[in-house]
């Protein structure tokens, strides 16, 4: 049995900082986050929904992603529960696991899909919350599943991709990814390339394109390169979900690069050094990346040319960036949602939620926010 070592991100950063030190005394280096910049005239967002669930630990990379389908909001509680809301009215709530739920929600085709740390996958009926089927995977489930073309596709923490029949839960196929022996504890979610193809990222800097019906691999492409000498320095995990922009697939990696890959020619169009654990955002022919240092950078989608960079939020543990209306939005360790002009990188406003912002997504021009403290909320422009 292959043994794989998962390293918490905070430990990896500390270890990297200590490499080469001759002293036997380990001193924790505390880096102060940049203070919030003063804004002359700030815009803000309006909250339209909020719900609190259990918090997760600081070392845990869990993204408790909310989802919506047919006007219903579905949320997950790490303590094992799932709930459905119509507006602010709760339609149902059910306990599905005695073990901690560790994936975000995927809701489509009348199903709600969640997973736990023991590798159990649960499919619930959207209308009632009743359990329709369960499946056992080979490792913890720490990223959301993908429902596509009659399949529920999910990646276990040991690098195995599973596909199940969405109606019965019967296993359709598995595919074992080639992962690094050492990696950070995180996992990108599978994304759809077309109705018959998904893309899955790995901890060793590769992207795989796989037939969603048969599990047959269609492409294997390296998109991140490591130049480190130690195991820690060579970590190049792709933990942020890839983003499809036309025929380009945009990826980010830890201690690696932001890369645009042409799926038609199967070649890397451009690649720029950047360290990020979050999903990039692509909008208006621009690629936006939040780096592990807190630097925000915009690149030209076609060429990779740097358009602007913002270093006002250094060391603020930024979430993935998203575009909401006319603004770029990114969250930080204090629960601040920063509004940024996507053309210039200028911070133009902010709003405040509770707890370190772990994940952002935009659905129907509304911002879905999840934090480590368990604050799940939805916001819109004022």
PDB file of N, CA and C in Angstrom, residues 38-86:
ATOM      1  N   UNK A  38      -6.459  52.620   4.654  1.00  0.00           N
ATOM      2  CA  UNK A  38      -7.542  53.585   4.792  1.00  0.00           C
ATOM      3  C   UNK A  38      -8.181  53.849   3.436  1.00  0.00           C
ATOM      4  N   UNK A  39      -9.497  53.941   3.439  1.00  0.00           N
ATOM      5  CA  UNK A  39     -10.236  54.170   2.201  1.00  0.00           C
ATOM      6  C   UNK A  39     -10.941  55.511   2.276  1.00  0.00           C
ATOM      7  N   UNK A  40     -10.739  56.322   1.254  1.00  0.00           N
ATOM      8  CA  UNK A  40     -11.350  57.650   1.249  1.00  0.00           C
ATOM      9  C   UNK A  40     -12.865  57.556   1.155  1.00  0.00           C
ATOM     10  N   UNK A  41     -13.339  56.713   0.257  1.00  0.00           N
ATOM     11  CA  UNK A  41     -14.785  56.544   0.076  1.00  0.00           C
ATOM     12  C   UNK A  41     -15.041  55.076  -0.231  1.00  0.00           C
ATOM     13  N   UNK A  42     -15.553  54.357   0.745  1.00  0.00           N
ATOM     14  CA  UNK A  42     -15.655  52.905   0.635  1.00  0.00           C
ATOM     15  C   UNK A  42     -17.059  52.457   0.261  1.00  0.00           C
ATOM     16  N   UNK A  43     -17.130  51.513  -0.683  1.00  0.00           N
ATOM     17  CA  UNK A  43     -18.378  50.846  -0.982  1.00  0.00           C
ATOM     18  C   UNK A  43     -18.460  49.586  -0.132  1.00  0.00           C
ATOM     19  N   UNK A  44     -19.629  48.981  -0.049  1.00  0.00           N
ATOM     20  CA  UNK A  44     -19.791  47.786   0.782  1.00  0.00           C
ATOM     21  C   UNK A  44     -20.833  46.870   0.169  1.00  0.00           C
ATOM     22  N   UNK A  45     -20.918  45.665   0.730  1.00  0.00           N
ATOM     23  CA  UNK A  45     -21.885  44.664   0.289  1.00  0.00           C
ATOM     24  C   UNK A  45     -23.026  44.561   1.280  1.00  0.00           C
ATOM     25  N   UNK A  46     -24.141  43.992   0.830  1.00  0.00           N
ATOM     26  CA  UNK A  46     -25.318  43.823   1.674  1.00  0.00           C
ATOM     27  C   UNK A  46     -25.544  42.338   1.926  1.00  0.00           C
ATOM     28  N   UNK A  47     -25.603  41.895   3.207  1.00  0.00           N
ATOM     29  CA  UNK A  47     -25.870  40.478   3.487  1.00  0.00           C
ATOM     30  C   UNK A  47     -27.343  40.144   3.247  1.00  0.00           C
ATOM     31  N   UNK A  48     -27.599  39.010   2.596  1.00  0.00           N
ATOM     32  CA  UNK A  48     -28.983  38.593   2.337  1.00  0.00           C
ATOM     33  C   UNK A  48     -29.314  37.258   3.000  1.00  0.00           C
ATOM     34  N   UNK A  49     -28.297  36.543   3.503  1.00  0.00           N
ATOM     35  CA  UNK A  49     -28.523  35.261   4.175  1.00  0.00           C
ATOM     36  C   UNK A  49     -27.325  34.978   5.048  1.00  0.00           C
ATOM     37  N   UNK A  50     -27.559  34.428   6.231  1.00  0.00           N
ATOM     38  CA  UNK A  50     -26.448  34.010   7.087  1.00  0.00           C
ATOM     39  C   UNK A  50     -26.890  32.869   7.980  1.00  0.00           C
ATOM     40  N   UNK A  51     -25.966  31.980   8.248  1.00  0.00           N
ATOM     41  CA  UNK A  51     -26.231  30.842   9.119  1.00  0.00           C
ATOM     42  C   UNK A  51     -24.918  30.405   9.731  1.00  0.00           C
ATOM     43  N   UNK A  52     -24.923  30.104  11.016  1.00  0.00           N
ATOM     44  CA  UNK A  52     -23.708  29.666  11.698  1.00  0.00           C
ATOM     45  C   UNK A  52     -23.728  28.168  11.902  1.00  0.00           C
ATOM     46  N   UNK A  53     -22.575  27.536  11.638  1.00  0.00           N
ATOM     47  CA  UNK A  53     -22.393  26.109  11.896  1.00  0.00           C
ATOM     48  C   UNK A  53     -21.122  25.961  12.736  1.00  0.00           C
ATOM     49  N   UNK A  54     -20.718  24.734  12.980  1.00  0.00           N
ATOM     50  CA  UNK A  54     -19.538  24.497  13.811  1.00  0.00           C
ATOM     51  C   UNK A  54     -18.271  24.981  13.120  1.00  0.00           C
ATOM     52  N   UNK A  55     -17.316  25.427  13.917  1.00  0.00           N
ATOM     53  CA  UNK A  55     -16.049  25.905  13.391  1.00  0.00           C
ATOM     54  C   UNK A  55     -15.143  24.730  13.027  1.00  0.00           C
ATOM     55  N   UNK A  56     -14.108  25.020  12.235  1.00  0.00           N
ATOM     56  CA  UNK A  56     -13.082  24.033  11.931  1.00  0.00           C
ATOM     57  C   UNK A  56     -11.757  24.536  12.504  1.00  0.00           C
ATOM     58  N   UNK A  57     -10.777  23.643  12.625  1.00  0.00           N
ATOM     59  CA  UNK A  57      -9.507  24.013  13.235  1.00  0.00           C
ATOM     60  C   UNK A  57      -8.696  24.878  12.285  1.00  0.00           C
ATOM     61  N   UNK A  58      -7.756  25.616  12.859  1.00  0.00           N
ATOM     62  CA  UNK A  58      -6.926  26.515  12.061  1.00  0.00           C
ATOM     63  C   UNK A  58      -6.059  25.742  11.069  1.00  0.00           C
ATOM     64  N   UNK A  59      -5.675  24.499  11.419  1.00  0.00           N
ATOM     65  CA  UNK A  59      -4.805  23.712  10.552  1.00  0.00           C
ATOM     66  C   UNK A  59      -5.567  23.013   9.440  1.00  0.00           C
ATOM     67  N   UNK A  60      -6.889  23.004   9.528  1.00  0.00           N
ATOM     68  CA  UNK A  60      -7.691  22.249   8.575  1.00  0.00           C
ATOM     69  C   UNK A  60      -8.042  23.114   7.371  1.00  0.00           C
ATOM     70  N   UNK A  61      -7.802  22.620   6.155  1.00  0.00           N
ATOM     71  CA  UNK A  61      -8.067  23.428   4.961  1.00  0.00           C
ATOM     72  C   UNK A  61      -9.510  23.321   4.457  1.00  0.00           C
ATOM     73  N   UNK A  62     -10.432  22.836   5.285  1.00  0.00           N
ATOM     74  CA  UNK A  62     -11.780  22.546   4.808  1.00  0.00           C
ATOM     75  C   UNK A  62     -12.450  23.779   4.212  1.00  0.00           C
ATOM     76  N   UNK A  63     -13.086  23.570   3.066  1.00  0.00           N
ATOM     77  CA  UNK A  63     -13.852  24.619   2.414  1.00  0.00           C
ATOM     78  C   UNK A  63     -15.326  24.212   2.494  1.00  0.00           C
ATOM     79  N   UNK A  64     -16.034  24.750   3.475  1.00  0.00           N
ATOM     80  CA  UNK A  64     -17.423  24.347   3.674  1.00  0.00           C
ATOM     81  C   UNK A  64     -18.315  25.088   2.677  1.00  0.00           C
ATOM     82  N   UNK A  65     -18.170  24.730   1.417  1.00  0.00           N
ATOM     83  CA  UNK A  65     -18.832  25.423   0.322  1.00  0.00           C
ATOM     84  C   UNK A  65     -20.339  25.273   0.372  1.00  0.00           C
ATOM     85  N   UNK A  66     -21.035  26.392   0.258  1.00  0.00           N
ATOM     86  CA  UNK A  66     -22.483  26.366   0.105  1.00  0.00           C
ATOM     87  C   UNK A  66     -22.800  26.099  -1.367  1.00  0.00           C
ATOM     88  N   UNK A  67     -24.006  25.614  -1.624  1.00  0.00           N
ATOM     89  CA  UNK A  67     -24.452  25.469  -3.003  1.00  0.00           C
ATOM     90  C   UNK A  67     -25.938  25.774  -3.076  1.00  0.00           C
ATOM     91  N   UNK A  68     -26.413  26.007  -4.284  1.00  0.00           N
ATOM     92  CA  UNK A  68     -27.824  26.292  -4.496  1.00  0.00           C
ATOM     93  C   UNK A  68     -28.311  25.615  -5.754  1.00  0.00           C
ATOM     94  N   UNK A  69     -29.556  25.204  -5.756  1.00  0.00           N
ATOM     95  CA  UNK A  69     -30.164  24.593  -6.935  1.00  0.00           C
ATOM     96  C   UNK A  69     -31.666  24.811  -6.850  1.00  0.00           C
ATOM     97  N   UNK A  70     -32.256  25.251  -7.950  1.00  0.00           N
ATOM     98  CA  UNK A  70     -33.702  25.511  -8.005  1.00  0.00           C
ATOM     99  C   UNK A  70     -34.161  26.465  -6.896  1.00  0.00           C
ATOM    100  N   UNK A  71     -33.329  27.458  -6.595  1.00  0.00           N
ATOM    101  CA  UNK A  71     -33.718  28.466  -5.618  1.00  0.00           C
ATOM    102  C   UNK A  71     -33.565  28.046  -4.171  1.00  0.00           C
ATOM    103  N   UNK A  72     -33.024  26.849  -3.914  1.00  0.00           N
ATOM    104  CA  UNK A  72     -32.823  26.365  -2.543  1.00  0.00           C
ATOM    105  C   UNK A  72     -31.341  26.390  -2.207  1.00  0.00           C
ATOM    106  N   UNK A  73     -31.020  26.850  -0.993  1.00  0.00           N
ATOM    107  CA  UNK A  73     -29.639  26.923  -0.524  1.00  0.00           C
ATOM    108  C   UNK A  73     -29.352  25.707   0.345  1.00  0.00           C
ATOM    109  N   UNK A  74     -28.228  25.059   0.104  1.00  0.00           N
ATOM    110  CA  UNK A  74     -27.838  23.878   0.869  1.00  0.00           C
ATOM    111  C   UNK A  74     -26.524  24.166   1.588  1.00  0.00           C
ATOM    112  N   UNK A  75     -26.511  23.893   2.905  1.00  0.00           N
ATOM    113  CA  UNK A  75     -25.319  24.148   3.704  1.00  0.00           C
ATOM    114  C   UNK A  75     -24.936  22.891   4.471  1.00  0.00           C
ATOM    115  N   UNK A  76     -23.650  22.817   4.836  1.00  0.00           N
ATOM    116  CA  UNK A  76     -23.133  21.655   5.547  1.00  0.00           C
ATOM    117  C   UNK A  76     -22.571  22.104   6.892  1.00  0.00           C
ATOM    118  N   UNK A  77     -22.795  21.285   7.910  1.00  0.00           N
ATOM    119  CA  UNK A  77     -22.241  21.522   9.232  1.00  0.00           C
ATOM    120  C   UNK A  77     -21.152  20.487   9.484  1.00  0.00           C
ATOM    121  N   UNK A  78     -19.939  20.893   9.883  1.00  0.00           N
ATOM    122  CA  UNK A  78     -18.877  19.913  10.128  1.00  0.00           C
ATOM    123  C   UNK A  78     -19.256  18.824  11.127  1.00  0.00           C
ATOM    124  N   UNK A  79     -20.200  19.101  12.001  1.00  0.00           N
ATOM    125  CA  UNK A  79     -20.608  18.110  13.003  1.00  0.00           C
ATOM    126  C   UNK A  79     -21.469  16.999  12.425  1.00  0.00           C
ATOM    127  N   UNK A  80     -21.731  17.043  11.120  1.00  0.00           N
ATOM    128  CA  UNK A  80     -22.424  15.913  10.496  1.00  0.00           C
ATOM    129  C   UNK A  80     -23.787  16.208   9.928  1.00  0.00           C
ATOM    130  N   UNK A  81     -24.206  17.462   9.918  1.00  0.00           N
ATOM    131  CA  UNK A  81     -25.542  17.796   9.449  1.00  0.00           C
ATOM    132  C   UNK A  81     -25.555  18.540   8.126  1.00  0.00           C
ATOM    133  N   UNK A  82     -26.675  18.430   7.435  1.00  0.00           N
ATOM    134  CA  UNK A  82     -26.921  19.160   6.186  1.00  0.00           C
ATOM    135  C   UNK A  82     -28.300  19.800   6.304  1.00  0.00           C
ATOM    136  N   UNK A  83     -28.435  21.028   5.782  1.00  0.00           N
ATOM    137  CA  UNK A  83     -29.714  21.731   5.869  1.00  0.00           C
ATOM    138  C   UNK A  83     -30.016  22.420   4.550  1.00  0.00           C
ATOM    139  N   UNK A  84     -31.320  22.621   4.304  1.00  0.00           N
ATOM    140  CA  UNK A  84     -31.793  23.298   3.099  1.00  0.00           C
ATOM    141  C   UNK A  84     -32.635  24.501   3.497  1.00  0.00           C
ATOM    142  N   UNK A  85     -32.421  25.629   2.790  1.00  0.00           N
ATOM    143  CA  UNK A  85     -33.151  26.862   3.076  1.00  0.00           C
ATOM    144  C   UNK A  85     -33.751  27.421   1.796  1.00  0.00           C
ATOM    145  N   UNK A  86     -34.950  27.962   1.928  1.00  0.00           N
ATOM    146  CA  UNK A  86     -35.583  28.722   0.857  1.00  0.00           C
ATOM    147  C   UNK A  86     -35.676  30.147   1.368  1.00  0.00           C
TER     148      UNK A  86
END
